Coordinates of C-alpha atoms in Angstrom, one line a residue:
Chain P
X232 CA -20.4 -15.8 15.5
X233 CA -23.4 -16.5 12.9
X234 CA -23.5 -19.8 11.7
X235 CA -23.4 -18.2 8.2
X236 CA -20.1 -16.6 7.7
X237 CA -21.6 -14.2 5.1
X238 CA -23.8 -12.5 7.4
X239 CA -23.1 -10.2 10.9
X240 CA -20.8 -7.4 11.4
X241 CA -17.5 -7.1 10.1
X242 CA -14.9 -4.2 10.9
X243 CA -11.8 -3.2 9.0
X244 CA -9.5 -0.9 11.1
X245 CA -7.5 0.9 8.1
X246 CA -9.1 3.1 5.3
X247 CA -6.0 2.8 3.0
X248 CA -5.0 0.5 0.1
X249 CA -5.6 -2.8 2.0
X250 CA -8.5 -2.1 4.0
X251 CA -10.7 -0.5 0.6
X252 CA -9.6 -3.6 -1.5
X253 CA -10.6 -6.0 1.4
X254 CA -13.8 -4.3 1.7
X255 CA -14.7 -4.2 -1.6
X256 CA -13.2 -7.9 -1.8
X257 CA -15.9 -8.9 1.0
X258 CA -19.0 -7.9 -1.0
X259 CA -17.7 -9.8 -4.3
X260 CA -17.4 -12.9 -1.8
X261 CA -21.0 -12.4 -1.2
X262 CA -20.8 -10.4 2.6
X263 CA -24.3 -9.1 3.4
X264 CA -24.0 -8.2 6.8
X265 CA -22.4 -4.7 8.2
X266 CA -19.8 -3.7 7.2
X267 CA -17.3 -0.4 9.2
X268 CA -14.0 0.7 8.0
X269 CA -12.2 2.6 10.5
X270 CA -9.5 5.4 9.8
X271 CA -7.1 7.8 11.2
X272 CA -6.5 9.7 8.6
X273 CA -9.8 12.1 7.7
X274 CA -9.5 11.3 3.9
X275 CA -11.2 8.4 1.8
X276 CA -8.4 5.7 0.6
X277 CA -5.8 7.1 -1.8
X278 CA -2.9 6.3 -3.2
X279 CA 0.7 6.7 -1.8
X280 CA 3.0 6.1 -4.6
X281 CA 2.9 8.7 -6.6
X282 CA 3.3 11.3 -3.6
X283 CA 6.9 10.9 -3.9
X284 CA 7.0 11.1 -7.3
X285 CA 4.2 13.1 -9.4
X286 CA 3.4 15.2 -6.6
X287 CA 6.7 16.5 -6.2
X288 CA 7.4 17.0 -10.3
X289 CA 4.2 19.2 -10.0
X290 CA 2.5 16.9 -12.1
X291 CA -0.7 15.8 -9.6
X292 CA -1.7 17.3 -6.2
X293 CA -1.9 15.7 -3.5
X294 CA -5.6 15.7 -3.3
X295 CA -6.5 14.3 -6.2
X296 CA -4.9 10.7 -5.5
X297 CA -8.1 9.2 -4.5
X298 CA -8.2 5.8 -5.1
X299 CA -10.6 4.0 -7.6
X300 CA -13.7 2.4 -6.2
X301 CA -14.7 -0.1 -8.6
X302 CA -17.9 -1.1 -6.4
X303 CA -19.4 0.5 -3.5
X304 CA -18.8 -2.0 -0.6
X305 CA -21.9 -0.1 0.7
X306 CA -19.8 0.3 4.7
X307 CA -20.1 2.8 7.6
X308 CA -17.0 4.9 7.2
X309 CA -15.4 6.6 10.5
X310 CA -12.8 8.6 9.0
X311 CA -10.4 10.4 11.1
X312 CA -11.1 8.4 14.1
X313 CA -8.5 6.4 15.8
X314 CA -8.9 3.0 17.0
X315 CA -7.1 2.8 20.2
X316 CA -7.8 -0.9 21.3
X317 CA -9.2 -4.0 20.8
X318 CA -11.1 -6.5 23.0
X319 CA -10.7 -9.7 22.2
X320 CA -13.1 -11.6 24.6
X321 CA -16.1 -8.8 24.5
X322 CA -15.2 -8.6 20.6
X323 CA -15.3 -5.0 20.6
X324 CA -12.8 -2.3 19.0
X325 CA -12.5 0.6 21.3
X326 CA -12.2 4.2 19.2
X327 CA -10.4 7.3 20.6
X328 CA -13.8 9.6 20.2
X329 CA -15.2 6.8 23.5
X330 CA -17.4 5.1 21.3
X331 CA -16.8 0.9 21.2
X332 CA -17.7 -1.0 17.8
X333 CA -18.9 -5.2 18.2
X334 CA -17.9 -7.1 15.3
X335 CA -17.9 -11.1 14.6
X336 CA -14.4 -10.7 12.4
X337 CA -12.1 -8.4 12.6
X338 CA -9.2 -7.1 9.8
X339 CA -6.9 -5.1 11.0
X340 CA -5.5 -2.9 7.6
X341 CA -3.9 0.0 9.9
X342 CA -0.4 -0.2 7.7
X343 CA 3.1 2.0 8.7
X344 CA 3.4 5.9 9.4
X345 CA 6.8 7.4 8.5
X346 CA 9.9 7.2 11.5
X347 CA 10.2 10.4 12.6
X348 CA 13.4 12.3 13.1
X349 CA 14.4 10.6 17.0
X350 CA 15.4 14.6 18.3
X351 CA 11.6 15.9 18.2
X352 CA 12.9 19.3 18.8
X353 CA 14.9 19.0 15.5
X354 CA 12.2 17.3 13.8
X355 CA 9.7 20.3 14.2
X356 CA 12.1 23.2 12.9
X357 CA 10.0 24.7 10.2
X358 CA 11.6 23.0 6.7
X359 CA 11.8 19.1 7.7
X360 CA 9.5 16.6 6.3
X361 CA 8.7 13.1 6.4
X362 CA 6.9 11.4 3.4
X363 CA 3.9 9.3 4.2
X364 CA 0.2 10.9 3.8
X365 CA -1.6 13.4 1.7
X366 CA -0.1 16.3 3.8
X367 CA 3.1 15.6 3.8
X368 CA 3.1 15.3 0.1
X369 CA 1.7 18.7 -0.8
X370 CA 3.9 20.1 2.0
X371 CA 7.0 19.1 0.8
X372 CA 5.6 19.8 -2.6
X373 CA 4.8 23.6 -1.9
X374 CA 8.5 24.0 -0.3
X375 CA 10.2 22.3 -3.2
X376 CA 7.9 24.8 -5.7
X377 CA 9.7 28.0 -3.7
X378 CA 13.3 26.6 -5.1
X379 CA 14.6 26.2 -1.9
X380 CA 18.6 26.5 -2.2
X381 CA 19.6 22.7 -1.0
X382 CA 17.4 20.2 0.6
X383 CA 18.9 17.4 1.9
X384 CA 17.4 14.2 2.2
X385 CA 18.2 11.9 5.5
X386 CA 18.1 8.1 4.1
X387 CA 19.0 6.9 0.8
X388 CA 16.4 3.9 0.4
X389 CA 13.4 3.7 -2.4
X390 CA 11.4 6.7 -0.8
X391 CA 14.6 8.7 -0.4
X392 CA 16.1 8.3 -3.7
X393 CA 12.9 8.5 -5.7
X394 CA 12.6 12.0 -3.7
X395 CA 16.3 12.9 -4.3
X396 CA 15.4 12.2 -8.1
X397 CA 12.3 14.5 -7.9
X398 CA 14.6 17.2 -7.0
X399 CA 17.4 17.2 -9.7
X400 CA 14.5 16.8 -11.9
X401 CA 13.2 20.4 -11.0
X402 CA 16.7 21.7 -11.4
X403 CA 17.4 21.9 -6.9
X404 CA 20.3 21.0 -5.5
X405 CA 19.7 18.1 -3.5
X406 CA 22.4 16.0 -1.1
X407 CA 21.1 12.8 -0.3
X408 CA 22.9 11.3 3.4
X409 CA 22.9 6.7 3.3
X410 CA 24.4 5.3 6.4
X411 CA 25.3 2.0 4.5
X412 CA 27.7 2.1 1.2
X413 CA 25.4 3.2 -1.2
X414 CA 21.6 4.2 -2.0
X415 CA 19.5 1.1 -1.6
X416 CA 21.9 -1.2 -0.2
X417 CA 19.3 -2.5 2.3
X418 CA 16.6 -3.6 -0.4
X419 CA 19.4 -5.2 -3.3
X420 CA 22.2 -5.8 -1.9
X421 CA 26.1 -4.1 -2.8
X422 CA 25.8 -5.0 -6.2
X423 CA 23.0 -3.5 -7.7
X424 CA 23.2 -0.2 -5.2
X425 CA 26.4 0.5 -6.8
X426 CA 24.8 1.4 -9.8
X427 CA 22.3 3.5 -7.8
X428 CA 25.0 5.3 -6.3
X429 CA 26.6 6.2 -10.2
X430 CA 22.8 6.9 -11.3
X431 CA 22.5 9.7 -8.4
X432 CA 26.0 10.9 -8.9
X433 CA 25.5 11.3 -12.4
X434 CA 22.1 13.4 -12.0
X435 CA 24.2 15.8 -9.5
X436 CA 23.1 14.6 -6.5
X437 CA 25.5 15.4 -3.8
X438 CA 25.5 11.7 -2.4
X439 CA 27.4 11.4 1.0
X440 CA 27.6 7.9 2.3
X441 CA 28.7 5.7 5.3
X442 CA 27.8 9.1 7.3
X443 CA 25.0 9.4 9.6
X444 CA 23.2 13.4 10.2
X445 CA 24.0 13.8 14.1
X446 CA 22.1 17.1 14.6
X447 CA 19.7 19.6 12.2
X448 CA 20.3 22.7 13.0
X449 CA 18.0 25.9 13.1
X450 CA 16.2 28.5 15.4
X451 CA 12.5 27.9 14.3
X452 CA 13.3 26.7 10.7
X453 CA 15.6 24.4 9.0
X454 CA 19.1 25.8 8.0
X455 CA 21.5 22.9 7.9
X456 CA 22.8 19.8 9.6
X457 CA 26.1 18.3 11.1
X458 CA 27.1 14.6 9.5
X459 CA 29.0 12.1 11.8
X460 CA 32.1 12.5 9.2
X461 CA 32.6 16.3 11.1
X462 CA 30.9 17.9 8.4
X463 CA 27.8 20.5 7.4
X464 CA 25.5 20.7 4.9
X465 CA 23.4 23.9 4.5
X466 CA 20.5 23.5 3.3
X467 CA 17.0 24.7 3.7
X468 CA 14.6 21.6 3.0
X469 CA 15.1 18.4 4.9
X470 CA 12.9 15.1 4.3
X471 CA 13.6 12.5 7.2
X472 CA 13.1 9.5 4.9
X473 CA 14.5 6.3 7.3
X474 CA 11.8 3.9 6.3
X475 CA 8.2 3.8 8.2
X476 CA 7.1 2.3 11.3
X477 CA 4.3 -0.2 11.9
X478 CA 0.9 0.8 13.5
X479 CA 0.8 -1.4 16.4
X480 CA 1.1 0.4 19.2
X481 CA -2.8 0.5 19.3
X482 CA -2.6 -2.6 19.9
X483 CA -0.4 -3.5 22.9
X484 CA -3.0 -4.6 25.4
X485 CA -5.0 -6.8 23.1
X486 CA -3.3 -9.9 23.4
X487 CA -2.5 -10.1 19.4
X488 CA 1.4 -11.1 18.5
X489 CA 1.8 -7.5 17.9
X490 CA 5.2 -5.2 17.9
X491 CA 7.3 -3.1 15.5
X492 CA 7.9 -5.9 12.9
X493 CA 4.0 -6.2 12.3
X494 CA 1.1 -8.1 13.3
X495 CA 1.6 -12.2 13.1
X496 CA -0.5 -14.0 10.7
X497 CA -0.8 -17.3 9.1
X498 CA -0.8 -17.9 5.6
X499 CA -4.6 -17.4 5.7
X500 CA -3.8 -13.9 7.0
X501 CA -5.3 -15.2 10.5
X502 CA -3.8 -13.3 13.5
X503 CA -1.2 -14.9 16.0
X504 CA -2.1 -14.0 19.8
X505 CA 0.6 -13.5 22.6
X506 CA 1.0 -17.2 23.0
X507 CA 1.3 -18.3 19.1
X508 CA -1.9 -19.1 19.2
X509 CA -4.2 -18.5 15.9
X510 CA -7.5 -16.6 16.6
X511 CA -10.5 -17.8 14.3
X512 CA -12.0 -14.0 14.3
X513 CA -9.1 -11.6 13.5
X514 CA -7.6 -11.1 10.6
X515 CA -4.5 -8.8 9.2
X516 CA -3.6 -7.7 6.0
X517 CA -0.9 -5.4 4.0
X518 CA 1.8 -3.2 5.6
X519 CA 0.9 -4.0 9.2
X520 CA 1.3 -7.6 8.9
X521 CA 3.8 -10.3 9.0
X522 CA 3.2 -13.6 7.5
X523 CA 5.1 -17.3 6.7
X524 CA 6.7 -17.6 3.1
X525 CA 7.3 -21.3 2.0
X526 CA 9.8 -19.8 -0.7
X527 CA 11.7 -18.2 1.9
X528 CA 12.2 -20.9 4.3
X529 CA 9.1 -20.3 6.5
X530 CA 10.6 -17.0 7.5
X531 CA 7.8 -14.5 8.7
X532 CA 7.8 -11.5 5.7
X533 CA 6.9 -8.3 6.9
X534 CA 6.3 -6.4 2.8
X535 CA 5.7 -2.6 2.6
X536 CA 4.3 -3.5 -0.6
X537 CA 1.4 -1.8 -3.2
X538 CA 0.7 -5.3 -4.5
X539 CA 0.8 -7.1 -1.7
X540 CA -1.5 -4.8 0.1
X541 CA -3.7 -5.6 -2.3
X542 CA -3.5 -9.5 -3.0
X543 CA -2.9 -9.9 1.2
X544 CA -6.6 -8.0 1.6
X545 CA -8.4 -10.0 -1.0
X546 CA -7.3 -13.4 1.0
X547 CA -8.4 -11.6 4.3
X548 CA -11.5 -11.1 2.4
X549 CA -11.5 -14.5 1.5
X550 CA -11.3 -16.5 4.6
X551 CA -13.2 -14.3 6.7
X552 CA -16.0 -15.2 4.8
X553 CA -15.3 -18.8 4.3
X554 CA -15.4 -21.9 6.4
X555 CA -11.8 -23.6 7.3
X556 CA -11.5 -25.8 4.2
X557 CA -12.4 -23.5 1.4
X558 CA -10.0 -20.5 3.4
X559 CA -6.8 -20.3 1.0
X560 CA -3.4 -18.9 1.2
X561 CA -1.8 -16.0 0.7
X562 CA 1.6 -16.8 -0.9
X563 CA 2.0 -15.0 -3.4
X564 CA 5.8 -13.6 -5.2
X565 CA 6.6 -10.5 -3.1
X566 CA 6.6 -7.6 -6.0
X567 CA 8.0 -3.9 -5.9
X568 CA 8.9 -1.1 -8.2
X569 CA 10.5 2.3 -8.1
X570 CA 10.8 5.3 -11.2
X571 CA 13.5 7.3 -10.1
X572 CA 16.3 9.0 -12.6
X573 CA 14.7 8.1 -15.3
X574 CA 15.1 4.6 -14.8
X575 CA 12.2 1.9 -14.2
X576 CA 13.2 -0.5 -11.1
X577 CA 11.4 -3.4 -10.1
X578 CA 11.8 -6.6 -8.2
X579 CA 10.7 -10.1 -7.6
X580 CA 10.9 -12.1 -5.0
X581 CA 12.9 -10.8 -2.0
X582 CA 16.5 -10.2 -2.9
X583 CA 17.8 -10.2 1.1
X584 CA 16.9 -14.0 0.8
X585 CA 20.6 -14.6 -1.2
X586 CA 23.9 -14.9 -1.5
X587 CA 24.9 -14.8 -5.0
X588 CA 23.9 -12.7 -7.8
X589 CA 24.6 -12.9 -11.5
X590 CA 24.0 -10.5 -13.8
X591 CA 21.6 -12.7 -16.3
X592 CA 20.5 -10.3 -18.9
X593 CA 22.0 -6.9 -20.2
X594 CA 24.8 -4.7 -18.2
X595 CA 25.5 -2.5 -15.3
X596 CA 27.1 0.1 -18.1
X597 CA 24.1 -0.4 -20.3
X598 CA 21.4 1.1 -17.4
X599 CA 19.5 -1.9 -18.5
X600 CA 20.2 -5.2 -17.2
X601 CA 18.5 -8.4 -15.1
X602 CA 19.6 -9.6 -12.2
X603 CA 18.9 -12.8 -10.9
X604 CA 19.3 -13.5 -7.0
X605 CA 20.3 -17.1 -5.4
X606 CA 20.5 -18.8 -1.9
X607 CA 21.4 -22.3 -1.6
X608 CA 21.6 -23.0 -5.7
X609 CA 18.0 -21.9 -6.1
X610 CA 16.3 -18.7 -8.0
X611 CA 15.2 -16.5 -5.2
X612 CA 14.9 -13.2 -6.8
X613 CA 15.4 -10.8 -9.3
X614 CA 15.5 -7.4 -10.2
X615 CA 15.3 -5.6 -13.4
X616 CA 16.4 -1.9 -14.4
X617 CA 13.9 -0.6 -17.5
X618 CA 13.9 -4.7 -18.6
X619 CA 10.4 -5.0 -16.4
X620 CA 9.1 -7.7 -19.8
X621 CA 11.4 -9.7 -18.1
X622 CA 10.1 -10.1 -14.5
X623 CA 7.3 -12.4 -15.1
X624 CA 10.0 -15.0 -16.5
X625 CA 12.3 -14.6 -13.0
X626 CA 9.0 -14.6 -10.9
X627 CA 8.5 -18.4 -13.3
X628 CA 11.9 -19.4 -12.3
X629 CA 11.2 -18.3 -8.4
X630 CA 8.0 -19.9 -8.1
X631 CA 9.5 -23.0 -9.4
X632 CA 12.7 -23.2 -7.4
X633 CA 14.7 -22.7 -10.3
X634 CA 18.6 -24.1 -10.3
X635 CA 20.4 -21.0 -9.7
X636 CA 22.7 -19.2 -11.5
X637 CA 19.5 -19.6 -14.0
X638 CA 19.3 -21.8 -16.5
X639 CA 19.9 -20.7 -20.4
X640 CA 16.6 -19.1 -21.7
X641 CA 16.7 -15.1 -21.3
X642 CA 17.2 -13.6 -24.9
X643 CA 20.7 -11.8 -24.6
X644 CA 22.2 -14.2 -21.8
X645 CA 25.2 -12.6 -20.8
X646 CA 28.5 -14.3 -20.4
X647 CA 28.5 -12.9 -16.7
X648 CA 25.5 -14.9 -15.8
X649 CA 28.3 -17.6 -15.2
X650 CA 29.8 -16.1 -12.5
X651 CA 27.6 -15.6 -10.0
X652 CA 29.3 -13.1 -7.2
X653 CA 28.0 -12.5 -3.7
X654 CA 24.8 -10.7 -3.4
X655 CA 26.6 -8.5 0.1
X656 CA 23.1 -8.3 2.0
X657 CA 23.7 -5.8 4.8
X658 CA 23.6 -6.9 8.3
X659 CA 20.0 -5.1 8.8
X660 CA 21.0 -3.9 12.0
X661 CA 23.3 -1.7 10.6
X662 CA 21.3 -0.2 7.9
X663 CA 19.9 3.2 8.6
X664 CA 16.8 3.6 6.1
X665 CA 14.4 0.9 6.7
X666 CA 14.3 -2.0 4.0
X667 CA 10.5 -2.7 1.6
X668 CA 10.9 -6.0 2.9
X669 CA 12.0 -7.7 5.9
X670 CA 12.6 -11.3 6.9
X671 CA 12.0 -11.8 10.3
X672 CA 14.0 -14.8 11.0
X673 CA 17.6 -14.8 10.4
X674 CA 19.6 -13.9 7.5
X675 CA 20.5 -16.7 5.6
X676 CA 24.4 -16.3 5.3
X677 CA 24.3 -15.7 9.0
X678 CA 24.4 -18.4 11.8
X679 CA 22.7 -17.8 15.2
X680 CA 25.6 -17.4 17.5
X681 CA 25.2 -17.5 21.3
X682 CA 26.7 -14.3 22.8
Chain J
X88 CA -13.6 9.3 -12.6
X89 CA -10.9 7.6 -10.8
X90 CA -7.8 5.5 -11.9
X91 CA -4.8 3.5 -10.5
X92 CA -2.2 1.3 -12.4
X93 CA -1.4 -1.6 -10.9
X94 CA 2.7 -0.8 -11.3
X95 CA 3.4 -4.7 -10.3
X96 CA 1.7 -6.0 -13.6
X97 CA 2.9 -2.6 -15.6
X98 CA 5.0 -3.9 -18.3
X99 CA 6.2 -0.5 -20.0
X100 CA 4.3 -1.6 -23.7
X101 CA 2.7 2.1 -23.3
X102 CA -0.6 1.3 -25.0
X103 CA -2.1 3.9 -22.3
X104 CA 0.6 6.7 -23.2
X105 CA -0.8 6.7 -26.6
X106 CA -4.2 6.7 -26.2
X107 CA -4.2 8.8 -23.5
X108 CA -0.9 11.3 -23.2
X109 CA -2.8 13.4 -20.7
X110 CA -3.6 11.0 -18.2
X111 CA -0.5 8.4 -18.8
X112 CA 3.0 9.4 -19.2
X113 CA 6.3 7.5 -19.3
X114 CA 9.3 9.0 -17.0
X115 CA 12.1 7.5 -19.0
X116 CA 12.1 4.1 -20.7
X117 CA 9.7 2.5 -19.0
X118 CA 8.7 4.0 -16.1
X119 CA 4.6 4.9 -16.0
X120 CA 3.4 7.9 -14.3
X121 CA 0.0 9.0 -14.0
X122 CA -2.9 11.2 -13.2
X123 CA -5.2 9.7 -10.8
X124 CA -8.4 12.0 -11.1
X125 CA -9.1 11.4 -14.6
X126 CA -10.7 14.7 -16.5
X127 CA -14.3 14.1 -17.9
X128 CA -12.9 15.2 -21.1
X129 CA -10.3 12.6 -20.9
X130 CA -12.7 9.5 -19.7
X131 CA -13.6 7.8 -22.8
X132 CA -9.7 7.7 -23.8
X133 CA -9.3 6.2 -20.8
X134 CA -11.2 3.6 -21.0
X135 CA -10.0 2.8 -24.1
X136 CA -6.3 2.7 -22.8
X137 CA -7.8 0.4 -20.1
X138 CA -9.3 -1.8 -22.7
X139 CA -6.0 -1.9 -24.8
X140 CA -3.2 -2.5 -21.5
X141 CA -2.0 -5.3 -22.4
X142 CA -1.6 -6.7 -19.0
X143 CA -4.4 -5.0 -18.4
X144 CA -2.7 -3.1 -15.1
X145 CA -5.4 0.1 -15.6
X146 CA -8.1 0.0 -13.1
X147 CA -11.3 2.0 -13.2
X148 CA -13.2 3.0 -11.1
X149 CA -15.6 6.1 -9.0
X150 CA -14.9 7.9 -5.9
X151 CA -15.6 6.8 -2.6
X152 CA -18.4 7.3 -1.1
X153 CA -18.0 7.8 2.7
X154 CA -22.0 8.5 2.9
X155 CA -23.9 9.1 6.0
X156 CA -22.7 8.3 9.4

């Protein structure tokens, strides 16, 4: 490696969110070496959010979702090439077209893909989508634009709802299939995804849950599918949305602590190898990675987060071009947000890490309200329905450990903010649609028994 | 030009929906949606609802330039 950790060759495999924003990040921290950004896909870095919801209303195509450069981070860009390796010792990234690229630090940015339908013979009638890149989102945007009859939509997490949403919104009948309880279970817990459940209900969704879809059915395209409760629903649109998968698989012979949960880091985004070892050249950022929180007792957060893509990549940045006692952190509050039935959800914090809730500001029945999330007598999280002026308060109370149920200070404190009730966090490995945010460790309500 | 609204700072005070009703629009209450390839026609309002977001959550910026191999 150069003595001068702003010069020599840098490679970022992953052209999306994380790897653009650490690339730019690397020339604002004064990188003048070379600079590659790898990437599967064939299409510069654009944005993902708003293919499940403008793209679908008809409001944006899918091509026009670019991303904003705000400098040019002046790189080589191999776009719709596939890395398929790295070597650690020779420092070289293998790619699937035969050619090898050196580097001095490495980022690894390469994020999630969407799970798949598990029956691929199912999975490729004509009619069944998953939700992830450009092409998928004009797909399933040209099918919804022909009215189909029903679609149904395998999964009732963020994606799935906010898809579910985008449906009754252009007048389709939709039926949405959750394995657990209710919509959303798996990200806030039984209380809040009650309310889901009424919010999807009331827009006419045809919400089915504690079922599972055993079989799609169809000779060439889609036409319907059998639900574990002996049921069918015909319908001529399916969306397989059952969370994403990570992009690691690349990555098996490397020697990096890599599998499905992510890539492990330390807080300075520094990858783990095999043995728990942390390597001083490769670093991982965004979707792909998993990482210590301190605020979550140490447990290793694997985020599927816009914001943390971004924040995660500009520490990456950071320390790979800074020696060991200028590198910082990367601890910042785990943020997310959803639009779907007309209401504006977001969260703070991570809302599995409880076991009580209150209700702290406004009401279930009012479609506006705050609620706050506790483990242990401390703030943990909190989410907010169309109350987001409220979130930077909660995210004050997280960062500071906050007594919880919270202390007096919201403006219309309800009286229920007394009682705090459990949050009913799912046993992950029962949910179905795969959670924004995992904790890697254990559960906090839940001992480690020896079986 | 090119835009994205960082949704985690995004606060709802609809400045941008104002200034600029065809790029920014609220879905409900609160909830921001948005045009990411801004209309030359549409630029300078833009920038102004950049310049007046409050948590200034609107970021600006050009296409990227994948260049020469």
């Amino acid at each position: 490696m150069p003595a001068d950790r702003k010069d020599g060759r840098i490679v970022i495999v992953g052209a999306s969110l994380a790897g653009l924003r650490a690339a730019e990040a690397l020339r604002e921290e004064g990188f003048t070496g070379s600079l590659t950004v790898v990437g599967d896909e064939p299409h510069p870095p654009y944005d993902r959010p708003p293919l499940s919801k403008q793209v679908l209303l008809g409001q944006a195509t899918a091509d026009t979702l670019e991303l904003p450069m705000r400098w040019d981070p002046d790189a080589e860009w191999r776009l719709g090439v596939r890395a398929t390796g790295v070597d650690l010792l020779a420092k070289r990234v293998m790619l699937d077209d035969g050619e090898s690229l050196p580097y001095d630090r490495l980022l690894i940015t390469t994020g999630t893909r969407a799970r798949s339908w598990p029956n691929p013979e199912e999975g490729t009638l004509d009619g069944v989508f998953t939700l992830r890149t450009r092409e998928d989102g004009a797909g399933l945007a040209e099918r919804l634009t022909a009215r189909p009859e029903r679609v149904l939509v395998i999964g009732g997490g963020f994606t799935g709802s906010e898809i579910a949403s985008a449906c009754r919104e252009l007048g389709l009948e939709v039926t949405v299939a959750e394995r657990g309880p209710a919509p959303l279970v798996g990200a806030l817990g039984g209380t809040l995804s009650k309310l889901a459940a009424v919010m999807q209900r009331n827009h006419g969704v045809d919400l089915r849950t504690g079922v599972t879809v055993t079989a799609l059915n169809g000779n060439g395209s889609f036409t319907g599918a059998q639900l574990s409760d002996g049921s069918r629903v015909e319908a001529d649109v399916c969306v397989v949305a059952l969370g994403a998968v990570r992009n690691v698989e690349w990555l098996a012979d490397s020697g990096l602590a890599a599998g499905p949960r992510g890539i492990a880091c330390d807080a300075g985004c520094r990858a783990f190898n095999m043995y728990g070892i942390v390597t001083d050249d490769v670093f991982v950022a965004g979707d792909v990675s998993r990482f210590p929180h301190p605020l979550f007792g140490y447990q290793m957060l694997s985020l599927e987060h816009w914001g943390n893509a971004v924040e995660q990549a500009e520490v990456a940045a950071h320390n790979m071009v800074s020696p060991g006692p200028l590198q910082r952190p990367h601890l910042a509050i785990p943020v997310f947000w959803s639009t779907q039935f007309g209401l504006n959800i977001k969260s703070v914090g991570v809302p599995t890490y409880s076991d009580h809730v209150v209700i702290a500001q406004g009401s279930l029945e009012a479609r506006r309200l705050a609620m706050v999330y506790g483990y242990r007598g401390r703030v943990t999280a909190a989410v907010t329905v169309d109350m987001a002026k409220s979130l930077d308060y909660y995210r004050h109370l997280i960062e500071t450990a906050a007594p919880f149920p919270p202390p007096p200070g919201a403006l219309d404190r309800a009286i229920a903010a007394d009682i705090p009730i459990p949050s009913a966090v799912p046993d992950p490995s029962v949910l179905s649609h795969g959670p924004t945010v995992a904790l890697t460790g254990h559960l906090p309500d839940r001992r480690l028994t020896v079986v | 030009m090119r835009t994205v609204v960082d949704l985690t700072r995004c606060q709802g005070y609809a400045q941008c929906v104002f200034l600029a009703p065809e790029v920014f629009e609220l879905h409900g209450e609160e909830g921001l949606l948005y045009a990411t390839a801004v209309p030359d026609d549409q630029a300078e309002r833009v920038r102004q609802a950049a310049a007046a977001c409050p948590v200034q959550a609107i970021l600006l910026g050009e296409e990227v330039s994948t260049g020469a191999r």
